[in-house]
mmCIF file of C-alpha atoms in Angstrom:
data_model
loop_
_atom_site.group_PDB
_atom_site.id
_atom_site.type_symbol
_atom_site.label_atom_id
_atom_site.label_comp_id
_atom_site.label_asym_id
_atom_site.label_seq_id
_atom_site.Cartn_x
_atom_site.Cartn_y
_atom_site.Cartn_z
ATOM 1 C CA MET A 230 217.338 172.199 -55.667
ATOM 2 C CA SER A 231 217.398 169.888 -52.604
ATOM 3 C CA LYS A 232 220.340 167.707 -51.697
ATOM 4 C CA PHE A 233 218.366 164.711 -52.629
ATOM 5 C CA THR A 234 217.694 166.117 -56.197
ATOM 6 C CA GLU A 235 221.385 166.794 -56.535
ATOM 7 C CA ILE A 236 222.240 163.235 -55.604
ATOM 8 C CA ASN A 237 219.698 162.016 -58.239
ATOM 9 C CA VAL A 238 221.305 164.006 -60.867
ATOM 10 C CA ARG A 239 224.792 162.642 -59.985
ATOM 11 C CA SER A 240 223.488 159.116 -59.912
ATOM 12 C CA ALA A 241 221.728 159.264 -63.219
ATOM 13 C CA SER A 242 224.754 157.985 -65.084
ATOM 14 C CA SER A 243 225.178 154.872 -62.772
ATOM 15 C CA GLN A 244 224.452 151.387 -64.085
ATOM 16 C CA ALA A 245 221.053 149.847 -63.859
ATOM 17 C CA LEU A 246 220.543 147.565 -60.934
ATOM 18 C CA SER A 247 223.253 148.997 -58.648
ATOM 19 C CA ALA A 248 222.204 152.626 -59.458
ATOM 20 C CA ARG A 249 219.122 152.407 -57.187
ATOM 21 C CA GLU A 250 221.009 151.100 -54.261
ATOM 22 C CA GLN A 251 223.811 153.566 -54.735
ATOM 23 C CA SER A 252 221.453 156.373 -54.882
ATOM 24 C CA ARG A 253 219.648 155.162 -51.639
ATOM 25 C CA MET A 254 222.939 154.803 -49.887
ATOM 26 C CA ALA A 255 224.010 158.226 -51.036
ATOM 27 C CA LYS A 256 220.850 159.753 -49.779
ATOM 28 C CA ARG A 257 220.971 158.065 -46.438
ATOM 29 C CA GLN A 258 224.480 159.257 -46.057
ATOM 30 C CA ALA A 259 223.295 162.827 -46.784
ATOM 31 C CA VAL A 260 220.643 162.360 -44.025
ATOM 32 C CA LEU A 261 223.337 161.480 -41.530
ATOM 33 C CA SER A 262 225.863 164.015 -42.569
ATOM 34 C CA THR A 263 223.110 166.752 -42.314
ATOM 35 C CA ALA A 264 221.905 165.513 -38.960
ATOM 36 C CA ALA A 265 225.527 165.473 -37.700
ATOM 37 C CA GLN A 266 225.893 169.092 -38.716
ATOM 38 C CA LEU A 267 222.614 170.189 -36.939
ATOM 39 C CA PHE A 268 223.544 168.158 -33.799
ATOM 40 C CA ASN A 269 226.972 169.931 -33.648
ATOM 41 C CA GLU A 270 225.287 173.340 -34.198
ATOM 42 C CA ARG A 271 222.246 173.052 -31.905
ATOM 43 C CA GLY A 272 222.733 169.937 -29.780
ATOM 44 C CA PHE A 273 220.856 166.581 -30.012
ATOM 45 C CA HIS A 274 217.800 167.553 -27.987
ATOM 46 C CA ALA A 275 217.309 170.850 -29.828
ATOM 47 C CA THR A 276 217.382 169.184 -33.263
ATOM 48 C CA SER A 277 214.155 167.630 -34.589
ATOM 49 C CA LEU A 278 213.556 165.407 -37.619
ATOM 50 C CA ASP A 279 211.722 168.348 -39.170
ATOM 51 C CA ASP A 280 214.898 170.446 -38.887
ATOM 52 C CA ILE A 281 216.902 167.733 -40.633
ATOM 53 C CA ALA A 282 214.138 167.400 -43.389
ATOM 54 C CA ALA A 283 213.984 171.168 -43.826
ATOM 55 C CA ARG A 284 217.759 171.513 -44.307
ATOM 56 C CA LEU A 285 217.733 168.586 -46.729
ATOM 57 C CA GLY A 286 214.844 170.113 -48.743
ATOM 58 C CA VAL A 287 212.560 167.035 -48.278
ATOM 59 C CA SER A 288 209.381 166.181 -46.317
ATOM 60 C CA LYS A 289 209.683 164.550 -42.953
ATOM 61 C CA PRO A 290 208.032 161.300 -44.026
ATOM 62 C CA THR A 291 210.713 161.011 -46.691
ATOM 63 C CA LEU A 292 213.329 160.607 -43.966
ATOM 64 C CA TYR A 293 211.583 157.420 -42.555
ATOM 65 C CA TYR A 294 212.522 155.550 -45.882
ATOM 66 C CA TYR A 295 216.248 156.003 -44.742
ATOM 67 C CA VAL A 296 216.138 156.037 -40.898
ATOM 68 C CA LYS A 297 213.847 154.826 -38.269
ATOM 69 C CA SER A 298 214.358 157.542 -35.639
ATOM 70 C CA LYS A 299 216.548 160.418 -34.383
ATOM 71 C CA ASP A 300 218.301 157.917 -31.936
ATOM 72 C CA GLN A 301 219.252 155.750 -34.806
ATOM 73 C CA ILE A 302 220.638 158.785 -36.622
ATOM 74 C CA LEU A 303 222.703 159.653 -33.731
ATOM 75 C CA LEU A 304 223.995 156.038 -33.268
ATOM 76 C CA GLU A 305 225.057 155.941 -36.896
ATOM 77 C CA CYS A 306 226.748 159.442 -36.710
ATOM 78 C CA VAL A 307 228.678 158.418 -33.575
ATOM 79 C CA ARG A 308 229.642 155.160 -35.083
ATOM 80 C CA GLN A 309 230.970 156.719 -38.247
ATOM 81 C CA GLY A 310 232.935 159.137 -36.126
ATOM 82 C CA LEU A 311 234.586 156.150 -34.310
ATOM 83 C CA GLU A 312 235.210 153.989 -37.314
ATOM 84 C CA MET A 313 236.907 156.865 -39.157
ATOM 85 C CA THR A 314 239.153 157.403 -36.179
ATOM 86 C CA LEU A 315 240.077 153.618 -35.779
ATOM 87 C CA GLU A 316 240.608 153.291 -39.548
ATOM 88 C CA GLY A 317 242.802 156.418 -39.532
ATOM 89 C CA ILE A 318 244.870 155.150 -36.627
ATOM 90 C CA GLU A 319 245.342 151.772 -38.038
ATOM 91 C CA VAL A 320 246.411 153.238 -41.382
ATOM 92 C CA SER A 321 248.944 155.511 -39.542
ATOM 93 C CA ARG A 322 250.339 152.525 -37.664
ATOM 94 C CA GLN A 323 250.752 150.264 -40.827
ATOM 95 C CA ALA A 324 252.684 153.191 -42.454
ATOM 96 C CA GLY A 325 255.528 152.092 -40.184
ATOM 97 C CA GLY A 326 258.392 154.046 -38.721
ATOM 98 C CA THR A 327 259.222 154.285 -35.044
ATOM 99 C CA ALA A 328 256.669 154.296 -32.218
ATOM 100 C CA LEU A 329 257.047 158.081 -32.009
ATOM 101 C CA ASP A 330 256.528 158.351 -35.778
ATOM 102 C CA GLN A 331 253.285 156.321 -35.499
ATOM 103 C CA LEU A 332 252.200 158.200 -32.361
ATOM 104 C CA GLU A 333 252.442 161.526 -34.151
ATOM 105 C CA ALA A 334 250.661 160.212 -37.182
ATOM 106 C CA CYS A 335 247.873 158.824 -35.022
ATOM 107 C CA MET A 336 247.581 162.174 -33.102
ATOM 108 C CA ARG A 337 247.332 164.198 -36.372
ATOM 109 C CA VAL A 338 244.633 161.816 -37.653
ATOM 110 C CA TYR A 339 242.618 162.095 -34.555
ATOM 111 C CA ALA A 340 243.010 165.884 -34.266
ATOM 112 C CA ARG A 341 241.794 166.137 -37.907
ATOM 113 C CA ILE A 342 238.909 163.896 -37.563
ATOM 114 C CA VAL A 343 237.379 165.642 -34.590
ATOM 115 C CA THR A 344 237.085 168.770 -36.821
ATOM 116 C CA MET A 345 234.807 166.866 -39.202
ATOM 117 C CA ASP A 346 231.077 166.443 -38.954
ATOM 118 C CA PHE A 347 231.081 162.840 -37.603
ATOM 119 C CA GLY A 348 234.094 163.109 -35.478
ATOM 120 C CA MET A 349 232.783 166.487 -34.023
ATOM 121 C CA CYS A 350 229.449 164.817 -33.371
ATOM 122 C CA LEU A 351 231.288 162.017 -31.451
ATOM 123 C CA ILE A 352 232.745 164.643 -29.170
ATOM 124 C CA ARG A 353 230.114 167.115 -28.915
ATOM 125 C CA VAL A 354 227.002 164.843 -28.572
ATOM 126 C CA GLY A 355 228.654 161.542 -27.399
ATOM 127 C CA ASP A 356 226.687 158.406 -26.687
ATOM 128 C CA GLU A 357 225.068 159.458 -23.450
ATOM 129 C CA GLN A 358 221.681 159.716 -25.240
ATOM 130 C CA LEU A 359 221.821 156.087 -26.685
ATOM 131 C CA PRO A 360 220.185 153.013 -25.331
ATOM 132 C CA PRO A 361 222.423 150.904 -22.967
ATOM 133 C CA GLU A 362 223.365 148.206 -25.439
ATOM 134 C CA SER A 363 224.284 150.676 -28.258
ATOM 135 C CA ARG A 364 226.286 152.687 -25.712
ATOM 136 C CA LYS A 365 228.323 149.653 -24.603
ATOM 137 C CA ALA A 366 229.151 148.706 -28.183
ATOM 138 C CA LEU A 367 230.419 152.245 -28.983
ATOM 139 C CA ARG A 368 232.349 152.540 -25.751
ATOM 140 C CA ARG A 369 234.253 149.289 -26.747
ATOM 141 C CA MET A 370 235.207 151.034 -29.905
ATOM 142 C CA LYS A 371 236.287 154.044 -27.872
ATOM 143 C CA ALA A 372 238.537 151.724 -25.780
ATOM 144 C CA GLN A 373 240.306 150.524 -28.825
ATOM 145 C CA ILE A 374 241.364 154.206 -29.504
ATOM 146 C CA ASP A 375 242.733 154.524 -25.966
ATOM 147 C CA LEU A 376 244.516 151.154 -26.252
ATOM 148 C CA ALA A 377 246.200 152.188 -29.533
ATOM 149 C CA PHE A 378 247.539 155.382 -27.984
ATOM 150 C CA ARG A 379 248.520 153.474 -24.827
ATOM 151 C CA ARG A 380 250.460 150.977 -26.844
ATOM 152 C CA LEU A 381 252.349 153.404 -28.946
ATOM 153 C CA VAL A 382 253.308 155.525 -25.767
ATOM 154 C CA GLU A 383 254.694 152.382 -24.030
ATOM 155 C CA ALA A 384 256.598 151.254 -27.211
ATOM 156 C CA GLY A 385 258.005 154.868 -27.450
ATOM 157 C CA VAL A 386 259.271 154.696 -23.820
ATOM 158 C CA GLN A 387 260.832 151.255 -24.413
ATOM 159 C CA GLN A 388 262.521 152.555 -27.581
ATOM 160 C CA GLY A 389 264.035 155.384 -25.683
ATOM 161 C CA LEU A 390 262.084 158.050 -27.736
ATOM 162 C CA LEU A 391 259.728 159.273 -24.971
ATOM 163 C CA ALA A 392 260.523 160.192 -21.400
ATOM 164 C CA PRO A 393 259.521 157.459 -18.801
ATOM 165 C CA CYS A 394 255.831 157.898 -18.002
ATOM 166 C CA ASP A 395 252.720 155.982 -17.046
ATOM 167 C CA PRO A 396 251.303 154.912 -20.601
ATOM 168 C CA LYS A 397 247.788 154.666 -19.340
ATOM 169 C CA MET A 398 247.737 158.312 -17.889
ATOM 170 C CA THR A 399 249.658 159.690 -20.777
ATOM 171 C CA ALA A 400 247.294 158.180 -23.191
ATOM 172 C CA PHE A 401 244.332 159.576 -21.386
ATOM 173 C CA MET A 402 245.913 162.961 -21.385
ATOM 174 C CA ILE A 403 246.641 162.736 -25.150
ATOM 175 C CA GLY A 404 243.293 161.564 -26.129
ATOM 176 C CA GLY A 405 241.481 164.142 -23.858
ATOM 177 C CA ALA A 406 243.385 167.087 -25.277
ATOM 178 C CA LEU A 407 242.806 166.003 -28.891
ATOM 179 C CA SER A 408 239.192 165.299 -28.293
ATOM 180 C CA TRP A 409 238.697 168.719 -26.789
ATOM 181 C CA ILE A 410 239.378 170.195 -30.209
ATOM 182 C CA GLY A 411 236.134 168.919 -31.258
ATOM 183 C CA LYS A 412 234.356 170.950 -28.537
ATOM 184 C CA TRP A 413 235.855 174.488 -29.632
ATOM 185 C CA TYR A 414 236.710 174.070 -33.276
ATOM 186 C CA ASP A 415 235.091 176.698 -35.569
ATOM 187 C CA SER A 416 235.317 176.102 -39.269
ATOM 188 C CA GLY A 417 235.212 179.959 -39.661
ATOM 189 C CA GLY A 418 238.112 180.432 -37.255
ATOM 190 C CA ALA A 419 241.553 181.609 -37.758
ATOM 191 C CA TYR A 420 243.269 178.300 -38.094
ATOM 192 C CA SER A 421 242.676 175.385 -40.541
ATOM 193 C CA PRO A 422 242.219 171.762 -39.141
ATOM 194 C CA ASP A 423 245.737 170.969 -40.334
ATOM 195 C CA GLU A 424 247.259 173.992 -38.508
ATOM 196 C CA ILE A 425 245.349 173.045 -35.392
ATOM 197 C CA ALA A 426 246.514 169.375 -35.634
ATOM 198 C CA GLU A 427 250.204 170.457 -36.166
ATOM 199 C CA GLN A 428 250.109 172.854 -33.171
ATOM 200 C CA ALA A 429 248.386 170.270 -30.912
ATOM 201 C CA VAL A 430 250.845 167.497 -31.637
ATOM 202 C CA ARG A 431 253.868 169.879 -31.120
ATOM 203 C CA THR A 432 252.435 171.174 -27.820
ATOM 204 C CA LEU A 433 251.577 167.692 -26.422
ATOM 205 C CA LEU A 434 254.791 166.161 -27.350
ATOM 206 C CA GLN A 435 257.185 169.039 -26.779
ATOM 207 C CA GLY A 436 255.567 170.882 -23.958
ATOM 208 C CA VAL A 437 255.476 174.624 -23.433
ATOM 209 C CA LEU A 438 258.550 175.162 -21.119
ATOM 210 C CA LEU A 439 261.498 177.107 -22.626
ATOM 211 C CA ARG A 440 264.585 174.957 -22.700
ATOM 212 C CA GLU A 441 268.069 176.306 -21.911
ATOM 213 C CA SER A 442 269.203 175.500 -25.494
ATOM 214 C CA GLU A 443 266.436 177.757 -26.754
ATOM 215 C CA THR A 444 267.310 180.851 -24.771
#
């Protein structure tokens, strides 16, 4: 049974008019999710629409009902990765607490998202393959992530919770380190995404030097 057939079965109980649109949206999302997995596994250039159709268990012409091109698929995958990150960061900030509490929460969210299909696609494939206008739009979204980290670092310093530092450089270091998880993460590895996120946050905030009080 193909993924599309499974979606049809699950959608069968949906109500009349909205059911068709819900089914189409679910199938389109299946296309994007499957494409993100393949981009992460093989790379963008090494993945064809035929590969995506084969994994979904449908014909290639069927894909064109949901997407126009492989470039559009990549754009949507990267956009979803960015939107997930921005939404997660905003929810973490809205939860309140000190600047340090919010920074830790945002770091965990980011570290967790880059182990997911769309978040990983954002890191492994990026936006370099996209047309200039799309690339500009996505990079504006990326800048929002950096700005959120930068403001929290700056607030943490002002509140006396973080050591004095250059907020811009520190935000770059935090974002870069967490992003790199998406490069090497292996779902079959020894550590779960939550364990990786916890270790990453601890290392970035506490460092690796042994303190005198710990000897």
